[in-house]
Coordinates of N, CA and C in Angstrom, one line a residue:
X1 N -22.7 29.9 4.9 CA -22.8 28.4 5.2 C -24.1 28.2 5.9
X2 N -25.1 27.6 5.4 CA -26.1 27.0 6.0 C -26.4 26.2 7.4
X3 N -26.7 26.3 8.5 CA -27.0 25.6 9.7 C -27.9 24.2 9.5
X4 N -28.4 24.0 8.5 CA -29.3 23.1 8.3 C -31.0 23.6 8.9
X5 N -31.5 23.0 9.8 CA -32.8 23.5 10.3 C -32.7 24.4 11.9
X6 N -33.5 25.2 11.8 CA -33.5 26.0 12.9 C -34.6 25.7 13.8
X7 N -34.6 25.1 14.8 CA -36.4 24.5 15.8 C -36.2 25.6 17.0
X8 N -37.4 26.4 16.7 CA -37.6 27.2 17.8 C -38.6 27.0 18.6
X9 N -38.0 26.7 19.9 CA -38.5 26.2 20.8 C -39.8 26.8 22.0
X10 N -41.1 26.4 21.9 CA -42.2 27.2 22.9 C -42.3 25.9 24.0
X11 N -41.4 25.3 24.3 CA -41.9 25.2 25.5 C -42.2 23.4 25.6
X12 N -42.1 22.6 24.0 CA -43.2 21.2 23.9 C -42.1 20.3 24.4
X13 N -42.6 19.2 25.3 CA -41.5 18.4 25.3 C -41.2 17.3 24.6
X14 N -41.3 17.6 23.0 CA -41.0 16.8 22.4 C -40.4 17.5 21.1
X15 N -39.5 19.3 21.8 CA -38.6 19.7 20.7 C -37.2 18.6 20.7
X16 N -37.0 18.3 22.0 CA -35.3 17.6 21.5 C -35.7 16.5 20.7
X17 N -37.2 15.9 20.5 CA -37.3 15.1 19.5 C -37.1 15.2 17.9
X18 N -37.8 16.6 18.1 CA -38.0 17.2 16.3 C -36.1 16.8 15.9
X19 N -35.5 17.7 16.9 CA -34.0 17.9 16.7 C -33.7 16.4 16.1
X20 N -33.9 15.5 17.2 CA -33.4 14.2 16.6 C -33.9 13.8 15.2
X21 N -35.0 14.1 14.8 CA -35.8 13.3 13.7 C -34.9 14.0 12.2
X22 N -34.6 15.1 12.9 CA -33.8 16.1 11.7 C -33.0 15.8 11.9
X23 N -32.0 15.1 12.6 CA -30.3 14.5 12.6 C -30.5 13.2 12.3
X24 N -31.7 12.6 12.4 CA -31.4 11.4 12.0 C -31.3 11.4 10.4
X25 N -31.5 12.4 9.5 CA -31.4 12.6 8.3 C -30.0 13.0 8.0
X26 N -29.4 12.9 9.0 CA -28.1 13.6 8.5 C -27.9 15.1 8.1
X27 N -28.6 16.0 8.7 CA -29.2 17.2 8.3 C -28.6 17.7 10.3
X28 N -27.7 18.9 10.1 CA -27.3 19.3 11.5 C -29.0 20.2 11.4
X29 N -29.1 20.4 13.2 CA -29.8 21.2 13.5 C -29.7 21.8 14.5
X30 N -30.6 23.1 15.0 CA -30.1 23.7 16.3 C -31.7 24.4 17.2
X31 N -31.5 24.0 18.0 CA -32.7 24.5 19.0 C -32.4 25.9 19.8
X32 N -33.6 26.7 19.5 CA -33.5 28.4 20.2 C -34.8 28.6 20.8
X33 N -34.7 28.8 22.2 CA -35.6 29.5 22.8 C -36.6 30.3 21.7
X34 N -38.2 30.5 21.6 CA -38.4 31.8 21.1 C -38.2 32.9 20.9
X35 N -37.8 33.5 22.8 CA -37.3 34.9 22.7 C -36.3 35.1 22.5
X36 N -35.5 33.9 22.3 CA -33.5 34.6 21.7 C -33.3 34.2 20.4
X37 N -34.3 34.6 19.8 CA -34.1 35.0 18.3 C -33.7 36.4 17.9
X38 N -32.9 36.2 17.4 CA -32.6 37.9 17.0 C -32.5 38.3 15.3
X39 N -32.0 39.1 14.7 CA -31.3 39.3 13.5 C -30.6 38.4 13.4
X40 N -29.3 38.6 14.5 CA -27.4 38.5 14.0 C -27.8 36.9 14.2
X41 N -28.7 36.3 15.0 CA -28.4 35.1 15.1 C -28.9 34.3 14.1
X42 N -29.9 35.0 13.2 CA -30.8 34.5 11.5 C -29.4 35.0 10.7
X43 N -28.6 35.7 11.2 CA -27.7 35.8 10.0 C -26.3 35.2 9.9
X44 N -26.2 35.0 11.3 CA -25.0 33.6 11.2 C -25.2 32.0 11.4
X45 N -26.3 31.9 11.7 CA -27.1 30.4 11.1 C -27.4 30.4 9.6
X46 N -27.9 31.3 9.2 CA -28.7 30.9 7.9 C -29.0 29.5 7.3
X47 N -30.3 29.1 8.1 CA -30.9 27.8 8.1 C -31.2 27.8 6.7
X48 N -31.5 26.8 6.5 CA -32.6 26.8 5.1 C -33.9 26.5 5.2
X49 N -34.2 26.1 6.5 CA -35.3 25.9 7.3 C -35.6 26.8 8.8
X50 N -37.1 26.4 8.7 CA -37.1 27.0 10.5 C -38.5 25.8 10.6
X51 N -38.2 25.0 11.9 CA -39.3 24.5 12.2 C -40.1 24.9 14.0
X52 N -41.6 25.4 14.3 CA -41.8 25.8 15.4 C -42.1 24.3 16.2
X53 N -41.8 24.4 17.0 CA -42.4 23.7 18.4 C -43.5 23.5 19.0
X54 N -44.5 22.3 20.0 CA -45.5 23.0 20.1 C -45.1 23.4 21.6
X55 N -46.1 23.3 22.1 CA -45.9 24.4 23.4 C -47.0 23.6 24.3
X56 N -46.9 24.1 25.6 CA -47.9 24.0 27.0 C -48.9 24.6 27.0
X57 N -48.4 25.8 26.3 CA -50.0 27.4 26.5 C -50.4 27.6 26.1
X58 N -51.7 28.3 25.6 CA -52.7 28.7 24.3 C -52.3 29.9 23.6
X59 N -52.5 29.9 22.9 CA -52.1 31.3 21.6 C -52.6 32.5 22.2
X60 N -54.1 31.8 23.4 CA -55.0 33.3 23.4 C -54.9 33.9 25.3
X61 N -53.6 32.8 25.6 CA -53.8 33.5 26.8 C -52.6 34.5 26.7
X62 N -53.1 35.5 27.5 CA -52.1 37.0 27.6 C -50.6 37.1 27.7
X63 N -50.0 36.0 28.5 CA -48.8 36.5 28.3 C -48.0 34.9 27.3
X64 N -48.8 34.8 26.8 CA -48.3 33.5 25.5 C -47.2 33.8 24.8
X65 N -46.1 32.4 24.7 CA -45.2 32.9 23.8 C -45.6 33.7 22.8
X66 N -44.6 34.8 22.2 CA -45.2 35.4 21.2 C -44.1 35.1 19.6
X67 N -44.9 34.9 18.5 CA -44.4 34.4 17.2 C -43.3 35.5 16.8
X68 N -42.0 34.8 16.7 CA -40.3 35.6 16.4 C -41.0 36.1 14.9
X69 N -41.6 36.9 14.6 CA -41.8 37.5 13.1 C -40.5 37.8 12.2
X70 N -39.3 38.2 13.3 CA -38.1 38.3 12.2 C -37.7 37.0 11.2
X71 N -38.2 36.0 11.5 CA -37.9 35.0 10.8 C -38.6 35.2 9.3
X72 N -39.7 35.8 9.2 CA -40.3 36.1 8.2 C -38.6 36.3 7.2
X73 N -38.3 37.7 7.8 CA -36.9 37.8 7.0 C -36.0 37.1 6.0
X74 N -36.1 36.0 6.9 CA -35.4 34.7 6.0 C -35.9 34.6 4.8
X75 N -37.0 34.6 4.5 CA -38.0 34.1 3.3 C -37.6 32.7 3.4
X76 N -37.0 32.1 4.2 CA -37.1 30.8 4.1 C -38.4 29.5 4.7
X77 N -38.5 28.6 4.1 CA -39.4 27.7 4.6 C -39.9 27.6 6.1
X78 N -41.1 27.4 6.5 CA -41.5 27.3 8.1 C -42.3 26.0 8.3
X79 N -42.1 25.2 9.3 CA -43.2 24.3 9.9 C -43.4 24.5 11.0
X80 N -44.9 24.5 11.1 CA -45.4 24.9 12.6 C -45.6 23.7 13.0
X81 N -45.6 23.3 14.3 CA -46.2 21.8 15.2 C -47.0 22.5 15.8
X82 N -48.2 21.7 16.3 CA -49.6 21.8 17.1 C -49.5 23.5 17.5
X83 N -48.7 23.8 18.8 CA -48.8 25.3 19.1 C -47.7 26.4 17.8
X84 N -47.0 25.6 17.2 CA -46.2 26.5 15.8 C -47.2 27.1 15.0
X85 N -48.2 26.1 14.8 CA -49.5 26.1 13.6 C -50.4 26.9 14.4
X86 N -50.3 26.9 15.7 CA -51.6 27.9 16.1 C -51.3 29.5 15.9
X87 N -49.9 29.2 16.6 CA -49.1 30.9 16.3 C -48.8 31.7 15.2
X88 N -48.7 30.8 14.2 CA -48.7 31.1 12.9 C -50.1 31.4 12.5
X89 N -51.2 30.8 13.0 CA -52.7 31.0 12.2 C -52.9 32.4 12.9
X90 N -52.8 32.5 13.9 CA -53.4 34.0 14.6 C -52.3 34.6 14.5
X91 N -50.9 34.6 14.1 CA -50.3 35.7 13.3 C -50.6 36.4 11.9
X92 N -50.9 35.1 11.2 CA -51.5 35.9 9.8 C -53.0 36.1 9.7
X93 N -53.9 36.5 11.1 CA -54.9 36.7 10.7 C -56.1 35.6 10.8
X94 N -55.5 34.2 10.8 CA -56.7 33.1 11.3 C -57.0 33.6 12.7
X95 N -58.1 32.2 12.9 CA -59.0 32.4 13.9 C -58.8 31.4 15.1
X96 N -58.4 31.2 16.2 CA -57.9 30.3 17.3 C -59.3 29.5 18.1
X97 N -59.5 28.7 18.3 CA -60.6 28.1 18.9 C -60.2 27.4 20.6
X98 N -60.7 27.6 21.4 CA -60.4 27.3 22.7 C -61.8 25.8 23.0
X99 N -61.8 25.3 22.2 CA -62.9 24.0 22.2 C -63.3 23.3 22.9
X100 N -64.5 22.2 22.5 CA -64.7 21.0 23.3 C -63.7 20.3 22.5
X101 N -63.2 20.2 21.5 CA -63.0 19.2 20.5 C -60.8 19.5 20.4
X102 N -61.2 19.0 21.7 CA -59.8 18.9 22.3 C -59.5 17.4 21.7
X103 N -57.9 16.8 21.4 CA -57.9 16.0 21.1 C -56.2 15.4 21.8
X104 N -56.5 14.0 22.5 CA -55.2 13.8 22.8 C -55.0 12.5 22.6
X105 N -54.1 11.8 21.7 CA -53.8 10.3 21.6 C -53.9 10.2 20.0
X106 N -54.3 9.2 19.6 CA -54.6 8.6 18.3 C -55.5 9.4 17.7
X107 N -55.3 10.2 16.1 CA -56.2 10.7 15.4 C -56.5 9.9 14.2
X108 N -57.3 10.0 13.6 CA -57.3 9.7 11.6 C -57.2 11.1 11.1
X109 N -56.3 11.8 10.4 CA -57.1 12.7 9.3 C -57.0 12.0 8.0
X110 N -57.8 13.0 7.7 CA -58.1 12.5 5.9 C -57.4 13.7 5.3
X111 N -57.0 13.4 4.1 CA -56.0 14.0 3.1 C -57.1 14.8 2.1
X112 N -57.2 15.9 2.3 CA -58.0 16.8 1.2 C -57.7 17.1 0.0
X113 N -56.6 17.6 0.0 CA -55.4 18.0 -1.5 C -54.0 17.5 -1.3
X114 N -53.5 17.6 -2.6 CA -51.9 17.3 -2.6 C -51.3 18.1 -2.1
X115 N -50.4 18.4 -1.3 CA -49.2 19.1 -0.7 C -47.9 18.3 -0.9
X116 N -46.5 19.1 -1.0 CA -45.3 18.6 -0.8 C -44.7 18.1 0.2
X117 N -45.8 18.1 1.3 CA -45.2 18.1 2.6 C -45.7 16.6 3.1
X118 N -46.4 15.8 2.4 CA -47.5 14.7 2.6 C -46.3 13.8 1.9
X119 N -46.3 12.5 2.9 CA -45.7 11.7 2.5 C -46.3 10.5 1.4
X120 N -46.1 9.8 0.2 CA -46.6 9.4 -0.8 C -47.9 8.8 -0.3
X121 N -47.3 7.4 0.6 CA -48.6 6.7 1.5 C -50.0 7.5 1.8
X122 N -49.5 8.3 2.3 CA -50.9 9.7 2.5 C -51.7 10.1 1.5
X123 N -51.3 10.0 -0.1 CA -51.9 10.8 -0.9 C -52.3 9.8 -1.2
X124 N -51.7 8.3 -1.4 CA -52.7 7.1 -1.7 C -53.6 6.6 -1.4
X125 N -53.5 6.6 0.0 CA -54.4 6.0 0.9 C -55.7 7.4 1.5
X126 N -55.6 8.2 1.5 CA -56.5 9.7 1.1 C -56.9 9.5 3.0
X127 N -55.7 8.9 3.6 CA -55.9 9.3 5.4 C -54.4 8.6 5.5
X128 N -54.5 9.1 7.0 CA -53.4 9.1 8.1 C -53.5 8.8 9.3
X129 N -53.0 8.1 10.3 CA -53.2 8.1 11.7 C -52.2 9.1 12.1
X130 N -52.4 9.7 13.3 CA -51.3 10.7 14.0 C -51.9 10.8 15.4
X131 N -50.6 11.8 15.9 CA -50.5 11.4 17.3 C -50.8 13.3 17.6
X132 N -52.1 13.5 18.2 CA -53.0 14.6 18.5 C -52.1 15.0 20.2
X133 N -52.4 16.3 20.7 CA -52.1 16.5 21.9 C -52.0 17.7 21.8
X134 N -53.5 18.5 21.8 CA -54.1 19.8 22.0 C -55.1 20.2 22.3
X135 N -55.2 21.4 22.9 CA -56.3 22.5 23.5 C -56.9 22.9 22.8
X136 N -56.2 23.8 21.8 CA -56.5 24.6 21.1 C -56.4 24.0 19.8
X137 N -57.4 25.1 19.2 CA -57.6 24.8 17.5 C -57.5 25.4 16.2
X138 N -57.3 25.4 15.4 CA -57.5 26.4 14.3 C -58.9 26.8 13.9
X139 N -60.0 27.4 13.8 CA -61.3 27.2 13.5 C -60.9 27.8 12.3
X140 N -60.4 29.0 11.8 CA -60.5 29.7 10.5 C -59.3 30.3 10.5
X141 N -58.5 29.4 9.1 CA -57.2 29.5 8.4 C -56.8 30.7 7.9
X142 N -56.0 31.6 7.8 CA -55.5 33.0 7.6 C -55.9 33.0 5.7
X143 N -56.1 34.1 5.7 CA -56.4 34.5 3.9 C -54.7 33.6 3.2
X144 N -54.9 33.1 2.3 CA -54.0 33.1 1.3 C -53.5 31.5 2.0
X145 N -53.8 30.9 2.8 CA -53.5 29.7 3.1 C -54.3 28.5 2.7
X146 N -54.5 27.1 2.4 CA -55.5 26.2 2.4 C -55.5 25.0 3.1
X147 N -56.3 24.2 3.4 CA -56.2 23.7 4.3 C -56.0 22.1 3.8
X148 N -55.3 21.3 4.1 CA -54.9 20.1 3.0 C -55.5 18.9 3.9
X149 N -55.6 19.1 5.6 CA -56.0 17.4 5.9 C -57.1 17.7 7.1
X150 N -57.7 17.4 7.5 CA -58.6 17.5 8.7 C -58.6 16.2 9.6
X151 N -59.2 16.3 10.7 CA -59.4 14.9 11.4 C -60.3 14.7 11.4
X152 N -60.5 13.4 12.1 CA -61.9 12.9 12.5 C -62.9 13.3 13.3
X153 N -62.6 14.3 14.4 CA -63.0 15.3 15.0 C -63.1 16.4 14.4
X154 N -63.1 16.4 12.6 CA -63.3 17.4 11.9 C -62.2 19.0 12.6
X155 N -61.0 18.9 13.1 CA -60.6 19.9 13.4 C -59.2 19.8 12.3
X156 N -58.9 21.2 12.0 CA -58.0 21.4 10.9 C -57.0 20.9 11.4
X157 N -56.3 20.3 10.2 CA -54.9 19.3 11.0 C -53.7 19.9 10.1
X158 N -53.9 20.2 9.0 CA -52.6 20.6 8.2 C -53.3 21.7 7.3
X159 N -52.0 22.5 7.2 CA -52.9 23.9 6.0 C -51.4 24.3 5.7
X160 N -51.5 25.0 4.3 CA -50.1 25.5 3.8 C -50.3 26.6 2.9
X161 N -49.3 27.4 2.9 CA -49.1 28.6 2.0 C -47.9 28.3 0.9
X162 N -48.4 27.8 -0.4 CA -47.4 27.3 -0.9 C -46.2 28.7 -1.4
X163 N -47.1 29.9 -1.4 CA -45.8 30.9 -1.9 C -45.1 31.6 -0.8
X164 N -45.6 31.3 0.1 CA -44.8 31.8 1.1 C -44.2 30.6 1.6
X165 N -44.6 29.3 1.2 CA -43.9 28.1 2.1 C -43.8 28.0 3.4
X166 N -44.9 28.1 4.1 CA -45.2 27.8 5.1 C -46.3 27.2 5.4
X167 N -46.0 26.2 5.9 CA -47.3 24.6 6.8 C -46.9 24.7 7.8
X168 N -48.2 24.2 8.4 CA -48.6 24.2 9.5 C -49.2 22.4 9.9
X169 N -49.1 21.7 11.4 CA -49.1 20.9 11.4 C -50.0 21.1 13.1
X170 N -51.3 20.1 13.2 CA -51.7 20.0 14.6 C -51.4 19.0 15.2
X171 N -51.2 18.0 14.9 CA -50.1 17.1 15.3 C -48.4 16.9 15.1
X172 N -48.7 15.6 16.0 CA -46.9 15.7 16.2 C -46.1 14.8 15.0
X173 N -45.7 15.3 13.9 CA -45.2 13.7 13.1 C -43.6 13.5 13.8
X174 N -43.0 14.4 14.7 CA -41.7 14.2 15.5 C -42.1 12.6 15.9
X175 N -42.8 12.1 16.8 CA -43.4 11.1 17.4 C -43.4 9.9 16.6
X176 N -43.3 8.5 17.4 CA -43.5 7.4 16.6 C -45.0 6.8 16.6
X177 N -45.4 7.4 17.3 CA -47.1 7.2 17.0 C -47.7 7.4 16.0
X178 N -47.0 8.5 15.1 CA -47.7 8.6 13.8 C -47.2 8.2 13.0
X179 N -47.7 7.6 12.0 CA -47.3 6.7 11.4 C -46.9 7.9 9.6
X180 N -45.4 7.3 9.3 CA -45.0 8.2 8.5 C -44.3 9.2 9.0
X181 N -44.5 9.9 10.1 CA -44.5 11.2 10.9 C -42.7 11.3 10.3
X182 N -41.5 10.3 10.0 CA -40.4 11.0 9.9 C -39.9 11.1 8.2
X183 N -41.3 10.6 7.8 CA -41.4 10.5 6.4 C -41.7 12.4 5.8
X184 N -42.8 13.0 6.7 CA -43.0 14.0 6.5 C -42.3 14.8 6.7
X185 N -41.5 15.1 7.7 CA -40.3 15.8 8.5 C -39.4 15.7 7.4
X186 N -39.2 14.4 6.4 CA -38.0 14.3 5.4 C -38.6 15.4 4.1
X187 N -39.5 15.1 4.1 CA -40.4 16.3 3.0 C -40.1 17.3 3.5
X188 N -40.4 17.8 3.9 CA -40.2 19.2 4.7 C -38.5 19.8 4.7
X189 N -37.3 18.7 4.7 CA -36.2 19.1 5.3 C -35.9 19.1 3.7
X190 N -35.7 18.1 2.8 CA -35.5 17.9 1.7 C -35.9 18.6 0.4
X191 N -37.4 18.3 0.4 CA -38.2 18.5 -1.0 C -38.1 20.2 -0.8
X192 N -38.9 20.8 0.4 CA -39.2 22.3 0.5 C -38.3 22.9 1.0
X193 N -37.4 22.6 2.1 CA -36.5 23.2 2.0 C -35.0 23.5 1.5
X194 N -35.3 22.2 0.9 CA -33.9 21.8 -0.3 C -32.7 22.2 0.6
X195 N -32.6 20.8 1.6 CA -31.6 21.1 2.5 C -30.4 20.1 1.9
X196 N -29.0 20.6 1.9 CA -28.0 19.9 1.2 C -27.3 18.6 2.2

């Protein structure tokens, strides 16, 4: 029996929101610390999903949450938020940027390619507004990943691995600031993770 989505939690105070935006779908969900992920507990949930959280702290300071890799296991679908997406890029190998091109409030990105995870409006209109709130950045995306939206501050905003099914996100679409933001969350819960 499936759990619905699994949000593991680093720390952002806007995980009990993700949770809501994924119950407002009628979709149960459940929130886990990073470090009390285990096996037994991926094997009596069995999400169809896992979505990351963002977080307070940088990917590159030393004692930083560190990315639950057992999840890999699942082979199931992942969304990273702002610190999810960072964790995920310097897990598989991207490059982490500690910048001037910090961004916090109101973004534009623009839409580069199609993804499943992009809500219709988005692919039409070839931009988005979203709601930014980070340190850190992606400068260089892990092999085998692409990068689908950027901002106006030219910093990577969305990138995906379509065979492994994993996006990544530097903004918050949890939030009502961004506009669409629980449109894309429905993408994510529905289309990619074909949640029943």
């Amino acid at each position: 029996m499936q759990a619905g989505i699994l949000i593991i939690d680093f720390g952002s105070q806007y995980t009990q929101l993700i949770a809501r935006r994924v119950r407002e779908l009628n979709v149960y969900s459940l929130i886990y610390p990073y470090n009390k992920i285990t096996n037994r507990l991926l094997k009596d949930l069995n999400p169809s999903g896992v979505i990351l959280s963002g977080g307070p702290n940088s990917v590159l300071d030393k004692n930083a949450p560190n990315f639950p890799k057992i999840i890999l296991k699942l082979g199931k679908p992942i969304l990273g938020i702002c610190y999810g997406l960072q964790i995920l890029s310097k897990y598989f190998g991207g490059e982490i940027s500690s910048s001037f091109n910090r961004e916090y409030g109101y973004a534009n990105i623009k839409i580069q390619s199609k993804s499943k995870i992009i809500p219709f409006n988005w692919h039409r209109n070839k931009k988005a507004k979203v709601w930014m709130s980070h340190g850190d950045n992606v400068k260089k995306i892990p092999k085998n990943f692409s990068i689908v939206a950027t901002s106006n501050n030219k910093n990577i905003s969305i990138i995906e691995n379509t065979k492994m099914k994993i996006y990544g996100l530097q903004f918050h679409p949890e939030v009502e600031h961004t506009d669409q933001g629980n449109q894309l969350i429905k993408k994510f819960v529905f289309t990619i993770c074909k949640t029943n």
